[in-house]
mmCIF file of C-alpha atoms in Angstrom:
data_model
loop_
_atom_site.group_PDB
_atom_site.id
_atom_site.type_symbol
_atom_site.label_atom_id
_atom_site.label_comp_id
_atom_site.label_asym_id
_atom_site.label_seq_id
_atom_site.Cartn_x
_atom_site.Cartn_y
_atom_site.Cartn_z
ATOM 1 C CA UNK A 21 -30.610 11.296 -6.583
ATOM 2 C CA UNK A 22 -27.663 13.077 -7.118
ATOM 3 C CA UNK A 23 -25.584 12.306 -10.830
ATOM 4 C CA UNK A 24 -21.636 11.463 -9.956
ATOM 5 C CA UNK A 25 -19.128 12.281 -12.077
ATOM 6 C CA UNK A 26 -16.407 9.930 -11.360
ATOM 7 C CA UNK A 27 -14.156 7.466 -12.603
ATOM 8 C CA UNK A 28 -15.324 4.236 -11.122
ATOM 9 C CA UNK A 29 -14.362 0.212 -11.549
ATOM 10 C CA UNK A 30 -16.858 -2.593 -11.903
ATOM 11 C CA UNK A 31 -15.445 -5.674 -10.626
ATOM 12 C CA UNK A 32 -17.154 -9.010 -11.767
ATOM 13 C CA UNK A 33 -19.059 -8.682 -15.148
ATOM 14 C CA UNK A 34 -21.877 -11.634 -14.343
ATOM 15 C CA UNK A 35 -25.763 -10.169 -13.837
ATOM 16 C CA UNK A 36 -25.126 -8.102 -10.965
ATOM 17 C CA UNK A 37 -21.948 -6.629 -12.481
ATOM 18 C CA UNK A 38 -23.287 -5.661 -16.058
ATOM 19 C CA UNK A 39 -26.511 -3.959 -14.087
ATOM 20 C CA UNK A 40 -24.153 -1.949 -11.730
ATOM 21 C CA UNK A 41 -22.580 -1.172 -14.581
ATOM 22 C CA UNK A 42 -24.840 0.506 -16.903
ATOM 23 C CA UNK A 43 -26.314 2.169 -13.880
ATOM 24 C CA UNK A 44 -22.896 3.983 -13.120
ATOM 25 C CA UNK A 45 -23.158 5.330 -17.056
ATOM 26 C CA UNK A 46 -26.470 6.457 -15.930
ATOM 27 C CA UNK A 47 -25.498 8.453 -13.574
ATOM 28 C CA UNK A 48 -22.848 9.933 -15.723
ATOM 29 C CA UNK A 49 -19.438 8.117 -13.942
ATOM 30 C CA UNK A 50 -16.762 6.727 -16.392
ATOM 31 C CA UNK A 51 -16.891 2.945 -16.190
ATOM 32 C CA UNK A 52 -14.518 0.384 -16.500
ATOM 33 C CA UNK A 53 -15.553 -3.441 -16.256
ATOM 34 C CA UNK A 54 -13.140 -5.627 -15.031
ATOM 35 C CA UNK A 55 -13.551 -9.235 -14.922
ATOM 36 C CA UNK A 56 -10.572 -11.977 -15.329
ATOM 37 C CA UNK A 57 -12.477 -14.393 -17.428
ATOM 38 C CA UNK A 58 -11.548 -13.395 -20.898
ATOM 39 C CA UNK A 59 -14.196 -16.052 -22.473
ATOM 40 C CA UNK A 60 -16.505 -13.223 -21.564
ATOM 41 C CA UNK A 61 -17.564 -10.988 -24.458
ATOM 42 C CA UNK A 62 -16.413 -7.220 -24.714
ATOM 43 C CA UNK A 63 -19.237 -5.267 -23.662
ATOM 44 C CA UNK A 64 -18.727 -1.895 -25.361
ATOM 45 C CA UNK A 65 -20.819 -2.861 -28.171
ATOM 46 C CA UNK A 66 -23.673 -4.472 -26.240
ATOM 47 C CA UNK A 67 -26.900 -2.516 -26.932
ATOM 48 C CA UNK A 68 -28.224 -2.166 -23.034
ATOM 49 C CA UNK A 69 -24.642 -0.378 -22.993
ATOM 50 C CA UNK A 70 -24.961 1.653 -26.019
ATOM 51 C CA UNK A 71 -28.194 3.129 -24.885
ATOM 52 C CA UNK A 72 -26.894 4.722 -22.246
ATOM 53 C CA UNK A 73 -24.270 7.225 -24.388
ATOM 54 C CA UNK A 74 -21.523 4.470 -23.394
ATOM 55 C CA UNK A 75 -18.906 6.128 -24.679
ATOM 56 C CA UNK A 76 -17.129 6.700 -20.835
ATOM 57 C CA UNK A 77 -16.855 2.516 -20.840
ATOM 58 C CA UNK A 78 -14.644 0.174 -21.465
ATOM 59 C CA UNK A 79 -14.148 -3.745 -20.622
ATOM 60 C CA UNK A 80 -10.644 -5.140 -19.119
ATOM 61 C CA UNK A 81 -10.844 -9.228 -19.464
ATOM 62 C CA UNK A 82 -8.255 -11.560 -18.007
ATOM 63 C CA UNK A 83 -4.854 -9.761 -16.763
ATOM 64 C CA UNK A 84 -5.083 -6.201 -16.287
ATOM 65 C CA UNK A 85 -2.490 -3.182 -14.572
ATOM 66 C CA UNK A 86 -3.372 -3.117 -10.957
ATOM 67 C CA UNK A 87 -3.352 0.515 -10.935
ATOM 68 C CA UNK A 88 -6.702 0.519 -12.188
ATOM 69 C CA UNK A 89 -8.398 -0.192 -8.918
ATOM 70 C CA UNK A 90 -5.614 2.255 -7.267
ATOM 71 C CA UNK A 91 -6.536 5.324 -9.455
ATOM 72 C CA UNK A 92 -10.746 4.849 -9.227
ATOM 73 C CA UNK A 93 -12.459 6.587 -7.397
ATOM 74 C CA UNK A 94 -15.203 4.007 -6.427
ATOM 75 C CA UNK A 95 -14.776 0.266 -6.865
ATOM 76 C CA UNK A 96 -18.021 -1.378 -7.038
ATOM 77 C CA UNK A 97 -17.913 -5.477 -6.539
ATOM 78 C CA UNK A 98 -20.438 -8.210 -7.284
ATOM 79 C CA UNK A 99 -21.127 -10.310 -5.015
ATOM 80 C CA UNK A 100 -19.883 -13.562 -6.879
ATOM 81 C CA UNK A 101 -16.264 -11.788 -5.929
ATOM 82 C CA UNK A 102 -14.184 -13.105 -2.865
ATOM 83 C CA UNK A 103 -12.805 -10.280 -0.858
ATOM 84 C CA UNK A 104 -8.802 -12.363 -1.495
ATOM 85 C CA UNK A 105 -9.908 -11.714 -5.552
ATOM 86 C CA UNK A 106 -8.518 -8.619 -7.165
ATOM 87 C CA UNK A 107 -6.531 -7.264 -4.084
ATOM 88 C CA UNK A 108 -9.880 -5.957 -2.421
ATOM 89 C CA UNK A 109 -9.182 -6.570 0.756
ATOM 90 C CA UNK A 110 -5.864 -4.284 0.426
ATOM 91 C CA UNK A 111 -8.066 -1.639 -1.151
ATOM 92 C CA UNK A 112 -10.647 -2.318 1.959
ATOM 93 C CA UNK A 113 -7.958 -1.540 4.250
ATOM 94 C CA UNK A 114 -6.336 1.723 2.606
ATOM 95 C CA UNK A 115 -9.541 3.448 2.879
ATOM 96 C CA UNK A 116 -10.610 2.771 -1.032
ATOM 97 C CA UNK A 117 -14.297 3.611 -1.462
ATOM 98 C CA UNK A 118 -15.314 0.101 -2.511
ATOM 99 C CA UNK A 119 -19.179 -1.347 -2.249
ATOM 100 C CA UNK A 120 -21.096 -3.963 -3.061
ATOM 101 C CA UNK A 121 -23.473 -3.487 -6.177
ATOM 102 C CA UNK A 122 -26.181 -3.945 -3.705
ATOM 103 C CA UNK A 123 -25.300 -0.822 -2.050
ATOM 104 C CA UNK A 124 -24.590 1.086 -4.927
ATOM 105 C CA UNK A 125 -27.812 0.302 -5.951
ATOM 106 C CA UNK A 126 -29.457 1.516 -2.902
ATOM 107 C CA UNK A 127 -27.434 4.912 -3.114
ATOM 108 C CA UNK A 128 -29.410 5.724 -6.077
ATOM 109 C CA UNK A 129 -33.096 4.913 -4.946
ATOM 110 C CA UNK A 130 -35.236 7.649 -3.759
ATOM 111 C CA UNK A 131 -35.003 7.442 0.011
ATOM 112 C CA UNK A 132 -39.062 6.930 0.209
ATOM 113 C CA UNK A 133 -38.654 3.383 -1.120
ATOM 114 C CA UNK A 134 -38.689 0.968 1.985
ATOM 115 C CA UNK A 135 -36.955 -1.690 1.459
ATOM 116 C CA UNK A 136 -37.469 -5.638 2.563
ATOM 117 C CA UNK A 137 -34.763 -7.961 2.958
ATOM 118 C CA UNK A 138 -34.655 -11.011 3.155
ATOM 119 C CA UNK A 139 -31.684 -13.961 3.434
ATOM 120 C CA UNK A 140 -31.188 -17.305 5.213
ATOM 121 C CA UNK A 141 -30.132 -20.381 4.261
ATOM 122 C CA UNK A 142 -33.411 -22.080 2.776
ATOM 123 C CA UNK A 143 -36.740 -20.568 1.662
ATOM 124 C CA UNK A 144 -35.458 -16.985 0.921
ATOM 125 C CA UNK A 145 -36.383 -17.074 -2.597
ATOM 126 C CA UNK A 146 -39.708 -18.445 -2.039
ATOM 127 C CA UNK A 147 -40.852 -16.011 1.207
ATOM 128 C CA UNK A 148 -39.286 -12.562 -1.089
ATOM 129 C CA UNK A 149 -42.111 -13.980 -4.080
ATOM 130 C CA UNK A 150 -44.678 -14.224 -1.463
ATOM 131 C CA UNK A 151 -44.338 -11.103 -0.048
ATOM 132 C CA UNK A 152 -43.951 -9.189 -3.733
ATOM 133 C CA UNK A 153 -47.236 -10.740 -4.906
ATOM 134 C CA UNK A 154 -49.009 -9.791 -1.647
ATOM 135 C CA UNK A 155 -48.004 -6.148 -1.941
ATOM 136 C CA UNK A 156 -48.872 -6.212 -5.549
ATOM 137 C CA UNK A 157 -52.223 -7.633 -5.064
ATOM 138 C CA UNK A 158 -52.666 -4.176 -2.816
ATOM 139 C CA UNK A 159 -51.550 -2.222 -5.800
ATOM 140 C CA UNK A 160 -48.566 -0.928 -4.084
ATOM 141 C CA UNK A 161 -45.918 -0.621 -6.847
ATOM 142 C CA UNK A 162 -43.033 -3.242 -6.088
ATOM 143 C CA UNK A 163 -40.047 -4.193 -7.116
ATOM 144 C CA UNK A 164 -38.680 -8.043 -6.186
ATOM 145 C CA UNK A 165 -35.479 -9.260 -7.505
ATOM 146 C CA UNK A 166 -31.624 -9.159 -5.513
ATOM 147 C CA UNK A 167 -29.813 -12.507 -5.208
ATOM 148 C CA UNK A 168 -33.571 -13.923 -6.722
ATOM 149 C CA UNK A 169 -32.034 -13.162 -10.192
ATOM 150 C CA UNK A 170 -33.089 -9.665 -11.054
ATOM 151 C CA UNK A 171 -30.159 -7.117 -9.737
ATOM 152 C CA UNK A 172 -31.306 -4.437 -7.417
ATOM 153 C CA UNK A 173 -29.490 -2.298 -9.825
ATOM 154 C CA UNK A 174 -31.801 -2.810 -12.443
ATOM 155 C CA UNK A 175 -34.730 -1.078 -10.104
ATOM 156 C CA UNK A 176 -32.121 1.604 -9.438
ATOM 157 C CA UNK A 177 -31.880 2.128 -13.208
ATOM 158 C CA UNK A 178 -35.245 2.322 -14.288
ATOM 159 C CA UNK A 179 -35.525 5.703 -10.879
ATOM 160 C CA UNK A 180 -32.045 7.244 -12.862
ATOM 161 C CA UNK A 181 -33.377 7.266 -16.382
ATOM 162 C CA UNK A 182 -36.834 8.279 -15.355
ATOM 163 C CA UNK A 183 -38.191 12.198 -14.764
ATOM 164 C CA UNK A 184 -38.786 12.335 -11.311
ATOM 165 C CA UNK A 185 -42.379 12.587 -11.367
ATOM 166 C CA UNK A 186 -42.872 9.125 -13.295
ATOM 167 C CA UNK A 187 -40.810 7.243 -9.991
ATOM 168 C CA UNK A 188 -43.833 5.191 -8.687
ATOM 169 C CA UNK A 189 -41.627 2.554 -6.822
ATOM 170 C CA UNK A 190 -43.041 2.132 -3.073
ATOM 171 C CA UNK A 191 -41.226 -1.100 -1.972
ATOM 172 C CA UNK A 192 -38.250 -2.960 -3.081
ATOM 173 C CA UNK A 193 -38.156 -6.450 -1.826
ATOM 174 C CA UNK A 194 -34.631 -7.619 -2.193
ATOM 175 C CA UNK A 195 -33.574 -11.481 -1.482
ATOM 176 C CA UNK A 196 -29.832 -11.270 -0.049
ATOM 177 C CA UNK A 197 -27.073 -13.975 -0.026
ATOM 178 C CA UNK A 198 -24.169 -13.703 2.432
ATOM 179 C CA UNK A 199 -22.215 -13.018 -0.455
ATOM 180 C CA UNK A 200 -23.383 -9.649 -1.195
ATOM 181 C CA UNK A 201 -22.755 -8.400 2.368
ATOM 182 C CA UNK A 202 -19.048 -8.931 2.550
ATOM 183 C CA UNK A 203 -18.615 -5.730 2.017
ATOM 184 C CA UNK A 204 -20.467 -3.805 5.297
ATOM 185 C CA UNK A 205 -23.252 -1.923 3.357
ATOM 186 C CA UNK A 206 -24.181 2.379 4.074
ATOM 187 C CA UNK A 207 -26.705 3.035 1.917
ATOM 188 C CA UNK A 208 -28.712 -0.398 1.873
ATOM 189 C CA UNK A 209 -31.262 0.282 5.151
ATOM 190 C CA UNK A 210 -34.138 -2.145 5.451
ATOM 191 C CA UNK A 211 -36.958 -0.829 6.969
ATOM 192 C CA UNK A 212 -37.596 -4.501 7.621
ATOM 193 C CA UNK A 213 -34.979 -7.233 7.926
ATOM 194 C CA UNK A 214 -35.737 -11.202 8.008
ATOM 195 C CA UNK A 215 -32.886 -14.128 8.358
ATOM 196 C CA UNK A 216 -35.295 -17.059 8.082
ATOM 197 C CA UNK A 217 -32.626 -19.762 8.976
ATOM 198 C CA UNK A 218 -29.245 -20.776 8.933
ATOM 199 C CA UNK A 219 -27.770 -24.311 8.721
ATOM 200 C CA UNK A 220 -24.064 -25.353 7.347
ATOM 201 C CA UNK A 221 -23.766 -23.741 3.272
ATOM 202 C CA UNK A 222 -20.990 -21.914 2.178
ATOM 203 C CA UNK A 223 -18.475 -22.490 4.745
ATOM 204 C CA UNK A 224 -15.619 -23.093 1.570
ATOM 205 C CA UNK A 225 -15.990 -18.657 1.857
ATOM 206 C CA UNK A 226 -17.283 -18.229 5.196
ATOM 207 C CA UNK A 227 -15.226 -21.076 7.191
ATOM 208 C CA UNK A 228 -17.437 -20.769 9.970
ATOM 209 C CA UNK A 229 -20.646 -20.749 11.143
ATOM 210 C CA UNK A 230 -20.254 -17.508 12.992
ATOM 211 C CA UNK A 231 -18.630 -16.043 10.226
ATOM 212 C CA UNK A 232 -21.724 -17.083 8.061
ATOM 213 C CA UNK A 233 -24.439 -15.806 10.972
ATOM 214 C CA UNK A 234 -22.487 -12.504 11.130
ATOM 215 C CA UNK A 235 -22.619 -11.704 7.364
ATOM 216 C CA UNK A 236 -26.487 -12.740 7.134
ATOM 217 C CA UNK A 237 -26.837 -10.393 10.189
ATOM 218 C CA UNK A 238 -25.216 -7.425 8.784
ATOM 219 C CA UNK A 239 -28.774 -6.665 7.500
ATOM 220 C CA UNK A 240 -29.750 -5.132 10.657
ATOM 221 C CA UNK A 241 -26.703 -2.966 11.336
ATOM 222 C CA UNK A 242 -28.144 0.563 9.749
ATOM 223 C CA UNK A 243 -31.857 0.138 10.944
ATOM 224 C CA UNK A 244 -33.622 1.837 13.364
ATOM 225 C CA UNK A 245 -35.937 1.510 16.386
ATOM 226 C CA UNK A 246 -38.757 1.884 14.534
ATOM 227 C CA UNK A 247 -38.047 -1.072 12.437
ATOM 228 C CA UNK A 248 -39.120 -4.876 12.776
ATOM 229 C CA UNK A 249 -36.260 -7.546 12.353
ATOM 230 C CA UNK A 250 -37.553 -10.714 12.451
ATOM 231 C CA UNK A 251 -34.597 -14.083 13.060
ATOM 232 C CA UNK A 252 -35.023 -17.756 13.639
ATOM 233 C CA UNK A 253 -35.706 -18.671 16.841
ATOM 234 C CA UNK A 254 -32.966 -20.768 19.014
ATOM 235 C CA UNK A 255 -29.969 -20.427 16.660
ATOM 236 C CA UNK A 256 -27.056 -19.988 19.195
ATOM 237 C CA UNK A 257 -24.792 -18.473 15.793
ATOM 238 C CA UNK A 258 -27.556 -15.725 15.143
ATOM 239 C CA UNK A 259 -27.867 -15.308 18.592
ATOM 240 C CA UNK A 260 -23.876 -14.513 18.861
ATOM 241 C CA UNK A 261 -24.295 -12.232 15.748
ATOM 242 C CA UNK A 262 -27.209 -10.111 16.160
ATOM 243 C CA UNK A 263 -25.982 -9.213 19.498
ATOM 244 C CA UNK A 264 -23.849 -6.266 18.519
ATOM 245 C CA UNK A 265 -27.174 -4.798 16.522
ATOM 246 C CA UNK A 266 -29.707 -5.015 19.546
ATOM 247 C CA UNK A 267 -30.659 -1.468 19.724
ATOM 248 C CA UNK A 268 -31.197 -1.019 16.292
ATOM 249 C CA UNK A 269 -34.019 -2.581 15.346
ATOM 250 C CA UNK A 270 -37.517 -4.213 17.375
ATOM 251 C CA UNK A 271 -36.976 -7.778 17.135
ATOM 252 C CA UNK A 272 -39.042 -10.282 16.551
ATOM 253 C CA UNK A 273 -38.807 -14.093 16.167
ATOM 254 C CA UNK A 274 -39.474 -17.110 13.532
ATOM 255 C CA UNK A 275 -41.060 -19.395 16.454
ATOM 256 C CA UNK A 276 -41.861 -17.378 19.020
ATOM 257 C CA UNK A 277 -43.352 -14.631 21.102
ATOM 258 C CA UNK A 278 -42.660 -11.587 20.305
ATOM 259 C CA UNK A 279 -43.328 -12.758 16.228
ATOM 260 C CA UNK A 280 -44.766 -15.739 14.996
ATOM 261 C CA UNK A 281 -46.301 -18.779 15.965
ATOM 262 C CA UNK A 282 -47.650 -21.994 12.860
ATOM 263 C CA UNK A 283 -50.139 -24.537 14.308
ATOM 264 C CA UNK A 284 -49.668 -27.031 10.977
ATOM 265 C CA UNK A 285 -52.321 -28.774 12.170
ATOM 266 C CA UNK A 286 -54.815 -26.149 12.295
ATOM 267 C CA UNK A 287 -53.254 -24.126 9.523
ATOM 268 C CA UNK A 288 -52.669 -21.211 11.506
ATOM 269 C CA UNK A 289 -50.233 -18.100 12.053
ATOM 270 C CA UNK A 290 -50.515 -16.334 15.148
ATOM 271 C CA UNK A 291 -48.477 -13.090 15.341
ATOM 272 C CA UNK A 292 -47.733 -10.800 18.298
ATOM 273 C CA UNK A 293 -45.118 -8.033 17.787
ATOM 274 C CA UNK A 294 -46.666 -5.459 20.656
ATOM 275 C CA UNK A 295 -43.852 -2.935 19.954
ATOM 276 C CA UNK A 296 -45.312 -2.697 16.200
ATOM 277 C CA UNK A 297 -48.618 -3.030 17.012
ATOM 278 C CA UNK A 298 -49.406 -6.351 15.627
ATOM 279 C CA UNK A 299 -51.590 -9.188 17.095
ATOM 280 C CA UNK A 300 -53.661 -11.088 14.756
ATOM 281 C CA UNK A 301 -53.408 -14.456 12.924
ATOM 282 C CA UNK A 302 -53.861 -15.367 9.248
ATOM 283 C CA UNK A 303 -55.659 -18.423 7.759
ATOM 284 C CA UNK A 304 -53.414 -20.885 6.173
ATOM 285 C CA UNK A 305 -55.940 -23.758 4.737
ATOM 286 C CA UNK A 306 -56.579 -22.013 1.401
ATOM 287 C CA UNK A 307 -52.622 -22.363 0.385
ATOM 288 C CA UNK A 308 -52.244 -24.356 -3.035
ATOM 289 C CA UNK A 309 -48.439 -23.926 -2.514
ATOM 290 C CA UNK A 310 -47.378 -27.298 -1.429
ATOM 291 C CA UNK A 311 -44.728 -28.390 1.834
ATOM 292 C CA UNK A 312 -45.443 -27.146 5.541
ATOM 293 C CA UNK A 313 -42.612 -25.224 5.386
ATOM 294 C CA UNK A 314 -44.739 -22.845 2.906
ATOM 295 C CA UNK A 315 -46.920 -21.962 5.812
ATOM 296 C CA UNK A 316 -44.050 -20.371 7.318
ATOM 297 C CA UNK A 317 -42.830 -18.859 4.515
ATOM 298 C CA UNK A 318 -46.278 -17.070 3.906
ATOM 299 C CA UNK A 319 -46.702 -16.192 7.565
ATOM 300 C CA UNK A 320 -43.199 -14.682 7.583
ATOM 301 C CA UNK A 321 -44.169 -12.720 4.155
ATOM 302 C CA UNK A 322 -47.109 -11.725 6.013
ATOM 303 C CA UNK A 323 -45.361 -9.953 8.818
ATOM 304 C CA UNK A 324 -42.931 -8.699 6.648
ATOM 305 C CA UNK A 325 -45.556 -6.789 4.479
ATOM 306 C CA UNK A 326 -47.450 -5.445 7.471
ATOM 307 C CA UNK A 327 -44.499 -4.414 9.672
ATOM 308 C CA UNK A 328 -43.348 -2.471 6.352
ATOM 309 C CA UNK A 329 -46.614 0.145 7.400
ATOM 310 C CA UNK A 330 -47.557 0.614 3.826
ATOM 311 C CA UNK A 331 -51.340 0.527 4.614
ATOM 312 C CA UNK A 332 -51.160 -3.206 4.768
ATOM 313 C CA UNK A 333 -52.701 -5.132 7.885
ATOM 314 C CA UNK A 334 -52.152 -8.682 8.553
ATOM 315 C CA UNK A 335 -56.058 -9.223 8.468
ATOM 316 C CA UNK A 336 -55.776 -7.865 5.055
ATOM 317 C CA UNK A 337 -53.609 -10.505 3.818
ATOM 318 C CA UNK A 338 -55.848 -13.638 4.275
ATOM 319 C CA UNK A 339 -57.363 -12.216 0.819
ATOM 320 C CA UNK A 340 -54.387 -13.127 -1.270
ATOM 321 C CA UNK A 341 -53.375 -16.684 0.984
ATOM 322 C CA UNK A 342 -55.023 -19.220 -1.797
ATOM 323 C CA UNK A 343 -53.670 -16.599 -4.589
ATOM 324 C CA UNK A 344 -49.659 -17.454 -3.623
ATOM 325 C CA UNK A 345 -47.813 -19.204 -5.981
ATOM 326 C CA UNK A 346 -43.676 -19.969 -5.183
ATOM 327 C CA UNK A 347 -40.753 -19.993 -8.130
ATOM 328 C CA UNK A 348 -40.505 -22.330 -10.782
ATOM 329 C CA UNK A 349 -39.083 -25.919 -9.832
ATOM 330 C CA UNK A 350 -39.783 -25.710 -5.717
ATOM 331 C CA UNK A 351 -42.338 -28.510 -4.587
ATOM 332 C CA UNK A 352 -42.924 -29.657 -7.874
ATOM 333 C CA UNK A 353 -42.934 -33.023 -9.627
#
């Protein structure tokens, strides 16, 4: 990972912001955090700020001179920001270098992490904890967080201030909201992709449905052939979206064949993905989680670990099935 040694604007000082943030100091850029609430605290004097020789940062809260963004050389925005915000969508335009903080984040990972995403409308948070305690319970050294509430900055962070040797990360598995692909990502590539679902949310941003399908789907546009992307089945908006990605990724479906199939009754995931490799079914009767739609979640964990090739076989994975537990607060009394 290569240090940059630039002057570079943080737009959007909430949890992704702050992390994006201190990882620019980290890798040596001169930082200024802009954000236009000015109930927000100044963060020059925050300790996670001052560790990291902060003296190339400063905070700009409520109005501030437009020629800020002009003269950076990277803008960096969190997601929470609307494109109409902060004249981004001018900057966009003029050829600006501006990226999301999940990107930026990505930038500075060693390129032998894979990376699982995962978004959709419902259940994202719940299949991204699935699949991080199923790779953990192989050992393999994981980081889970994104739009979940852990930046992907913060992984990023912990690779920059470490020697190189100590970088054990294998996997990052990364929950993403439409909101943090507004901006088309370069560096974020998923060696697996999953959009679980997508019904009506959002639409006071988006507007439209196929507006909404075609940010979820931006996941897929810098894989390759070699990678599985799995989608709902039957959603005519994905199936509009996705289009313009076909022959990037081996597809897969949330339904049906080639992917996944749930008999609820029998408590059973078949899978068959021949262009992976994959045909085998997992045993879903030892689940404590509760809710039927946890069977798919787990399933679609399940083929998300193994088509990540980590060592990992679906067969594997019954082992840790009665072991799953979701977030706090889903299914619970």
């Amino acid at each position: 990972m290569v240090h940059i040694t630039v002057e570079l604007q943080v737009i959007g000082l909430g949890i992704s912001g702050k992390a994006a943030a201190r990882l620019a100091l980290a890798r040596g850029a001169s930082v200024v955090g802009i954000d236009q609430d000015e109930s927000l605290s100044s963060l020059e004097h925050d300790p996670s700020f001052m560790a990291l020789n902060s003296t190339g940062f400063k905070t700009v809260l409520g109005n501030f001179d437009w020629n800020l963004l002009k003269d950076a050389d990277v803008v960096v925005v969190s997601p929470g920001v609307p494109l109409e915000k902060y004249g981004l969508s001018y900057l966009l335009q003029s050829g600006k270098q501006v990226m999301s903080e999940l990107d930026f984040a990505a930038e500075a990972l060693p390129k032998s992490v894979k990376i699982l995403a995962v978004t959709g409308t419902n259940g994202k948070s719940t299949t991204v904890t699935f699949a991080g305690q199923m790779l953990n319970h192989f050992g393999i050294d994981t980081f889970v967080g994104g739009n979940l509430g852990t930046s992907l900055s913060e992984a990023a962070i912990q690779h920059v201030t470490s020697p190189a040797q100590e970088c054990k990360l294998k996997v990052a598995v990364v929950e993403v909201s439409s909101y943090q692909m507004a901006i088309p990502c370069v560096y974020f590539r998923p060696s697996v992709s999953v959009v679980l679902n997508l019904t009506p949310d959002h639409l006071e941003r988006h507007k439209t449905m196929l507006d909404y399908a075609e940010h979820k789907c931006r996941l897929f546009s810098h894989m390759t052939n070699a990678k599985l992307g799995l989608l709902s089945f039957g959603n005519q908006h994905l199936d509009e979206a996705v289009k313009k990605y076909w022959n990037k990724f081996n597809p897969a479906w949330i339904g049906a064949f080639p992917g996944l199939e749930i008999d609820t009754e029998a408590k059973i995931a078949t899978f068959k993905v021949p262009d992976i490799g994959i045909e085998s079914q997992l045993q879903l009767g030892s689940m404590r989680a509760m809710g039927k739609h946890n069977y798919f979640n787990a399933a679609v964990a399940a083929l998300s670990v193994a088509g990540l090739d980590v060592g990992v076989h679906i067969e594997d994975i019954n082992s840790t099935i009665e072991k799953l537990r979701p977030p706090p607060h889903r299914m619970q009394v």
